[in-house]
Amino acid sequence: MASLIQEPERFRRNLLRWYAAHGRDLPWRRTRLPYRIWVSEIMLQQTRVAAVLDYYRRFIRAFPTVKALAAAEESSVLAQWSGLGYYRRARMMHRAAQLIMAEHKGRFPRTSAGLRELPGIGRYTAAAIASIAYSEAAAVVDGNVQRVLSRLLAAESPDIWQTAQQLLDPARPADFNQAMMELGATVCTPKAPKCGECPVVRFCLTRGEHPVAAPAKRNRASLDYLLASNATSLLMVQRDASASLMAGMWELPAWQADTTIQVMHIQAMRFKHSITNTDYQVNVYRAPLERRYRKFGKLVDLRQLAQLPLTGVARKAITRAGLLSARD
Ligand code: SF4
């Protein structure tokens, strides 16, 4: 078996050759602009590539530059992020964009150390942006890289960042980092690694035998909402600006089976919605918009829905009810 530590050049060569042939063609891989790489890296945190693609394209169209993002209203930024979840990410990006404009003359810091000074940019994101946009020899470690290294070395490294840094190809840090993450995402997958297709199998001490921590147990809960609309308006509520989750975003009024209201409701739809480690069963009770319901929220013009920062579950319900186009 070849040794990863003794032959790092061979490891890099095999990995990079495989990445050139098999790496997925993703929109953020066609650019070296730090702004676009930043947007993609923040969106990809805790979110799958397939779910990010449309959001990324729409976000870049709405805010093509850091200047445009900094100048936008926070509600517009959240509206573009609506449905992607973890809204703190969008708020931090907005704040960081304003700082870049105010304190860096609109230019991104050019080093990972400088990038880490910005809100919402930690060690991983700083290394990803600096290596891809500026070819800084800074290794990245995300969940994929961590799993690949643990399996290659048959051990949890005491300092995984240092191990990744030793392996990094200093001449091609952008490709190397992306190749390691791609290997973890598409070949060295959590449940069933495809060792037969792995370009670095000859360096691997475990070939898939290394145990990977079981995913955290998921909780279950249910949510009930009222969807009351007429031809022009929909009843909605805005979450408190100080709420710990999804502050300031818009959602449907919560529905409680309250017999005193005597709503002749019909159960319009049920669907599943997952937030962090909880799977929700969502029940939406649809009713014609009557005057007596108005105490439960505010009337929102249907034409303005697409511009509102909607919670993910509200967006899903309203889209399914046909009040919002899936493209909006
Ligand atoms: Fe992962 Fe298998 Fe490749 Fe080892 S040989 S790195 S376990 S895919």
Coordinates of C-alpha atoms and ligand atoms in Angstrom, one line a residue:
M1 CA 0.0 0.0 0.0
A2 CA 1.3 3.5 -0.9
S3 CA 1.9 5.8 2.0
L4 CA 0.1 9.1 2.2
I5 CA 2.7 10.7 4.3
Q6 CA 5.7 9.5 2.3
E7 CA 4.2 10.1 -1.1
P8 CA 2.0 13.2 -0.9
E9 CA 2.8 14.2 -4.5
R10 CA 1.4 10.9 -5.8
F11 CA -1.7 11.3 -3.7
R12 CA -2.2 14.9 -5.0
R13 CA -1.7 13.8 -8.6
N14 CA -4.2 11.0 -8.4
L15 CA -6.7 13.2 -6.6
L16 CA -6.4 16.2 -9.0
R17 CA -6.5 14.0 -12.1
W18 CA -9.7 12.4 -10.8
Y19 CA -11.2 15.9 -10.0
A20 CA -10.4 17.2 -13.5
A21 CA -12.3 14.3 -15.0
H22 CA -15.1 13.8 -12.5
G23 CA -15.7 17.1 -10.6
R24 CA -19.2 18.4 -11.0
D25 CA -19.7 21.5 -13.1
L26 CA -21.2 23.9 -10.6
P27 CA -21.8 27.7 -11.3
W28 CA -19.5 28.8 -8.4
R29 CA -16.7 26.7 -9.8
R30 CA -16.6 28.8 -13.0
T31 CA -15.5 31.9 -11.1
R32 CA -12.6 33.2 -9.1
L33 CA -14.5 36.2 -7.9
P34 CA -14.3 36.3 -4.1
Y35 CA -17.8 37.7 -3.8
R36 CA -19.4 34.8 -5.7
I37 CA -17.3 32.2 -3.9
W38 CA -18.3 33.7 -0.6
V39 CA -22.0 33.6 -1.5
S40 CA -21.7 29.9 -2.5
E41 CA -19.7 28.9 0.5
I42 CA -22.2 30.5 2.9
M43 CA -25.2 29.0 1.1
L44 CA -23.5 25.5 1.1
Q45 CA -23.1 25.5 4.9
Q46 CA -25.6 22.9 6.2
T47 CA -27.4 22.9 2.8
R48 CA -27.1 20.4 -0.1
V49 CA -25.7 21.4 -3.5
A50 CA -29.0 20.6 -5.3
A51 CA -30.9 22.9 -2.9
V52 CA -28.4 25.7 -3.3
L53 CA -28.2 25.9 -7.1
D54 CA -31.4 27.9 -7.8
Y55 CA -30.9 30.1 -4.8
Y56 CA -27.3 30.9 -5.8
R57 CA -28.3 32.0 -9.3
R58 CA -31.2 34.1 -8.1
F59 CA -29.1 35.8 -5.4
I60 CA -26.3 36.6 -7.8
R61 CA -28.9 38.0 -10.2
A62 CA -30.5 40.2 -7.5
F63 CA -27.2 41.3 -5.9
P64 CA -24.4 40.9 -8.5
T65 CA -21.7 42.6 -6.5
V66 CA -20.8 43.2 -2.8
K67 CA -21.8 46.8 -3.4
A68 CA -25.3 45.8 -4.5
L69 CA -25.7 43.5 -1.5
A70 CA -24.5 46.2 0.9
A71 CA -26.9 48.7 -0.5
A72 CA -29.9 46.4 -0.3
E73 CA -32.5 46.4 2.5
E74 CA -32.2 43.5 4.9
S75 CA -35.8 42.5 4.1
S76 CA -34.8 42.1 0.4
V77 CA -31.8 40.0 1.3
L78 CA -33.9 37.8 3.5
A79 CA -36.6 37.5 0.7
Q80 CA -33.9 36.1 -1.6
W81 CA -32.8 33.7 1.1
S82 CA -36.3 32.7 2.0
G83 CA -36.6 28.9 2.1
L84 CA -32.9 28.2 2.4
G85 CA -33.0 28.3 6.2
Y86 CA -30.5 29.4 8.8
Y87 CA -31.3 33.1 8.2
R88 CA -28.5 34.3 10.4
R89 CA -26.2 33.4 7.5
A90 CA -27.9 36.0 5.3
R91 CA -27.9 38.7 8.0
M92 CA -24.2 38.2 8.6
M93 CA -23.5 38.4 4.9
H94 CA -25.4 41.6 4.6
R95 CA -23.5 43.0 7.6
A96 CA -20.1 41.8 6.2
A97 CA -20.9 43.4 2.8
Q98 CA -21.6 46.7 4.5
L99 CA -18.3 46.5 6.4
I100 CA -16.4 45.7 3.2
M101 CA -17.9 48.8 1.6
A102 CA -17.3 51.0 4.6
E103 CA -13.9 49.8 5.8
H104 CA -12.3 48.1 2.8
K105 CA -13.2 50.4 0.0
G106 CA -15.5 47.7 -1.5
R107 CA -12.6 45.1 -1.8
F108 CA -12.5 41.8 -0.1
P109 CA -9.5 41.2 2.2
R110 CA -7.0 39.1 0.2
T111 CA -5.9 36.7 2.9
S112 CA -7.7 34.1 5.0
A113 CA -6.6 36.0 8.2
G114 CA -8.1 39.2 6.9
L115 CA -11.3 37.5 5.8
R116 CA -11.8 36.0 9.2
E117 CA -12.2 39.5 10.6
L118 CA -15.6 39.8 8.8
P119 CA -18.9 38.7 10.4
G120 CA -20.0 35.2 9.6
I121 CA -16.6 34.1 8.1
G122 CA -14.9 31.4 10.2
R123 CA -11.8 29.4 9.5
Y124 CA -13.3 27.1 6.9
T125 CA -15.0 29.9 4.8
A126 CA -11.9 32.1 5.0
A127 CA -9.7 29.3 3.8
A128 CA -12.1 28.4 1.0
I129 CA -12.4 32.0 -0.3
A130 CA -8.6 32.7 0.0
S131 CA -7.5 29.5 -1.6
I132 CA -10.0 29.6 -4.5
A133 CA -10.0 33.4 -5.2
Y134 CA -6.4 34.2 -4.3
S135 CA -4.6 30.8 -4.5
E136 CA -3.5 31.1 -0.8
A137 CA -2.1 27.8 0.4
A138 CA -4.7 27.4 3.1
A139 CA -6.3 24.0 3.5
V140 CA -10.0 23.6 4.2
V141 CA -11.7 21.2 6.5
D142 CA -15.4 20.7 6.3
G143 CA -17.4 17.5 7.2
N144 CA -16.5 15.9 3.9
V145 CA -12.8 16.5 4.3
Q146 CA -12.8 15.3 7.9
R147 CA -14.5 12.0 6.9
V148 CA -12.1 11.4 4.0
L149 CA -9.0 12.1 6.2
S150 CA -10.3 9.9 9.0
R151 CA -10.8 7.0 6.7
L152 CA -7.6 7.5 4.8
L153 CA -5.6 7.5 8.1
A154 CA -7.8 5.1 10.1
A155 CA -7.9 7.6 12.9
E156 CA -9.3 10.8 14.1
S157 CA -6.4 13.2 13.7
P158 CA -5.6 15.1 16.8
D159 CA -5.3 18.2 14.7
I160 CA -7.2 17.6 11.5
W161 CA -6.4 21.1 10.2
Q162 CA -2.7 20.5 10.5
T163 CA -3.1 17.1 8.7
A164 CA -5.1 18.8 5.9
Q165 CA -2.5 21.5 5.6
Q166 CA 0.4 19.0 5.2
L167 CA -1.4 17.2 2.4
L168 CA -2.5 20.4 0.6
D169 CA -0.9 20.9 -2.8
P170 CA 0.7 24.3 -2.4
A171 CA 0.9 24.8 -6.1
R172 CA -2.9 24.2 -6.7
P173 CA -4.7 24.9 -3.4
A174 CA -8.0 25.9 -5.1
D175 CA -8.3 22.6 -7.1
F176 CA -6.9 20.5 -4.2
N177 CA -9.4 21.8 -1.7
Q178 CA -12.3 21.4 -4.0
A179 CA -11.2 18.0 -5.0
M180 CA -11.0 16.8 -1.4
M181 CA -14.5 18.2 -0.7
E182 CA -15.8 16.6 -3.9
L183 CA -14.3 13.3 -3.0
G184 CA -16.2 13.3 0.3
A185 CA -19.4 14.5 -1.3
T186 CA -19.6 12.0 -4.2
V187 CA -17.3 9.0 -3.5
C188 CA -16.3 8.8 0.2
T189 CA -19.9 9.3 1.3
P190 CA -21.0 8.8 4.9
K191 CA -23.0 5.6 4.6
A192 CA -21.6 3.6 1.7
P193 CA -18.2 4.9 0.3
K194 CA -17.6 3.8 -3.3
C195 CA -14.1 2.6 -2.7
G196 CA -14.0 0.8 -6.1
E197 CA -14.2 4.3 -7.7
C198 CA -11.9 6.1 -5.4
P199 CA -8.8 7.7 -6.9
V200 CA -6.8 7.4 -3.7
V201 CA -7.8 3.9 -2.6
R202 CA -4.2 2.8 -2.7
F203 CA -3.5 5.3 0.1
C204 CA -6.5 4.4 2.2
L205 CA -5.9 2.4 5.5
T206 CA -9.6 1.6 6.0
R207 CA -11.3 1.3 2.6
G208 CA -14.6 2.2 4.2
E209 CA -14.2 0.2 7.4
H210 CA -13.6 3.2 9.6
P211 CA -16.8 3.8 11.6
V212 CA -18.4 7.2 11.1
A213 CA -20.4 8.7 13.9
A214 CA -24.1 7.9 13.5
P215 CA -26.3 10.9 12.5
A216 CA -28.0 12.6 15.4
K217 CA -31.5 11.3 16.4
R218 CA -34.2 13.4 14.8
N219 CA -37.1 14.9 16.6
R220 CA -40.7 15.0 15.4
A221 CA -43.3 17.7 15.9
S222 CA -46.3 19.2 14.2
L223 CA -47.2 22.8 13.2
D224 CA -50.7 24.1 12.3
Y225 CA -51.3 27.2 10.3
L226 CA -54.3 29.2 9.0
L227 CA -54.2 30.2 5.3
A228 CA -56.9 32.8 4.9
S229 CA -57.0 34.6 1.6
N230 CA -59.2 36.3 -1.0
A231 CA -58.6 37.3 -4.6
T232 CA -56.1 40.1 -3.6
S233 CA -54.8 39.5 -0.1
L234 CA -53.4 36.9 2.3
L235 CA -53.5 37.1 6.1
M236 CA -49.9 36.9 7.5
V237 CA -47.9 37.7 10.6
Q238 CA -44.4 39.1 11.0
R239 CA -42.2 37.5 13.6
D240 CA -40.9 39.7 16.3
A241 CA -37.7 41.6 15.5
S242 CA -36.2 40.2 18.7
A243 CA -37.2 36.6 18.1
S244 CA -34.2 34.2 18.4
L245 CA -35.2 32.4 15.2
M246 CA -36.2 33.9 11.9
A247 CA -36.6 37.4 13.4
G248 CA -38.6 39.8 11.3
M249 CA -39.7 37.2 8.8
W250 CA -43.2 36.7 7.6
E251 CA -45.3 33.5 8.2
L252 CA -48.9 32.3 8.2
P253 CA -50.8 32.8 11.5
A254 CA -50.6 29.8 13.8
W255 CA -53.8 27.9 13.9
Q256 CA -55.3 26.5 17.1
A257 CA -58.4 24.4 17.1
D258 CA -60.4 27.1 18.9
T259 CA -64.1 26.3 19.0
T260 CA -65.0 29.8 20.0
I261 CA -63.9 31.1 16.6
Q262 CA -65.9 28.5 14.8
V263 CA -64.0 28.6 11.6
M264 CA -65.5 26.3 9.0
H265 CA -62.1 25.3 8.0
I266 CA -61.0 22.6 5.6
Q267 CA -57.7 21.0 5.9
A268 CA -56.1 22.1 2.7
M269 CA -52.7 20.4 2.9
R270 CA -50.2 18.5 4.8
F271 CA -46.5 18.3 4.1
K272 CA -43.2 17.7 5.8
H273 CA -40.7 20.4 6.6
S274 CA -37.3 19.9 8.3
I275 CA -35.5 22.4 10.4
T276 CA -32.2 21.5 11.9
N277 CA -32.8 18.1 13.7
T278 CA -36.6 18.3 13.8
D279 CA -39.0 16.9 11.2
Y280 CA -42.3 18.8 11.3
Q281 CA -45.6 17.6 10.1
V282 CA -47.2 20.8 8.8
N283 CA -51.0 21.1 8.6
V284 CA -52.4 24.1 6.8
Y285 CA -56.1 25.0 7.2
R286 CA -57.4 27.0 4.4
A287 CA -60.3 29.4 4.7
P288 CA -61.9 32.3 2.9
L289 CA -60.6 35.6 4.3
E290 CA -63.3 36.9 6.6
R291 CA -63.3 40.1 8.6
R292 CA -63.3 38.2 11.9
Y293 CA -59.9 36.6 11.1
R294 CA -58.2 39.9 10.7
K295 CA -57.2 40.1 14.4
F296 CA -54.9 37.2 13.7
G297 CA -52.5 39.1 11.4
K298 CA -52.1 41.7 8.7
L299 CA -53.4 41.7 5.2
V300 CA -50.6 41.4 2.6
D301 CA -51.2 42.2 -1.0
L302 CA -50.6 38.9 -3.0
R303 CA -48.5 40.9 -5.5
Q304 CA -46.0 41.7 -2.8
L305 CA -45.5 38.2 -1.5
A306 CA -42.5 37.5 -3.7
Q307 CA -40.7 40.5 -2.2
L308 CA -41.3 39.5 1.5
P309 CA -38.8 37.7 3.6
L310 CA -41.0 34.5 4.1
T311 CA -40.1 31.7 6.4
G312 CA -39.3 28.5 4.6
V313 CA -42.5 26.8 5.7
A314 CA -44.6 29.8 4.8
R315 CA -43.1 29.9 1.3
K316 CA -43.8 26.2 0.9
A317 CA -47.4 26.5 2.0
I318 CA -48.2 29.6 -0.1
T319 CA -46.5 28.1 -3.2
R320 CA -48.5 24.9 -2.8
A321 CA -51.7 26.9 -2.4
G322 CA -50.9 28.5 -5.8
L323 CA -50.5 32.0 -4.4
L324 CA -46.8 32.2 -5.2
S325 CA -45.0 30.9 -8.2
A326 CA -42.2 28.4 -7.5
R327 CA -39.9 30.7 -9.5
D328 CA -40.6 33.8 -7.3
Ligands
SF4_1 FE1 -13.1 6.8 1.3 FE2 -13.0 4.3 0.3 FE3 -11.6 6.2 -0.8 FE4 -10.9 5.2 1.6 S1 -10.9 4.1 -0.4 S2 -10.9 7.4 0.9 S3 -12.9 4.9 2.4 S4 -13.8 6.1 -0.7

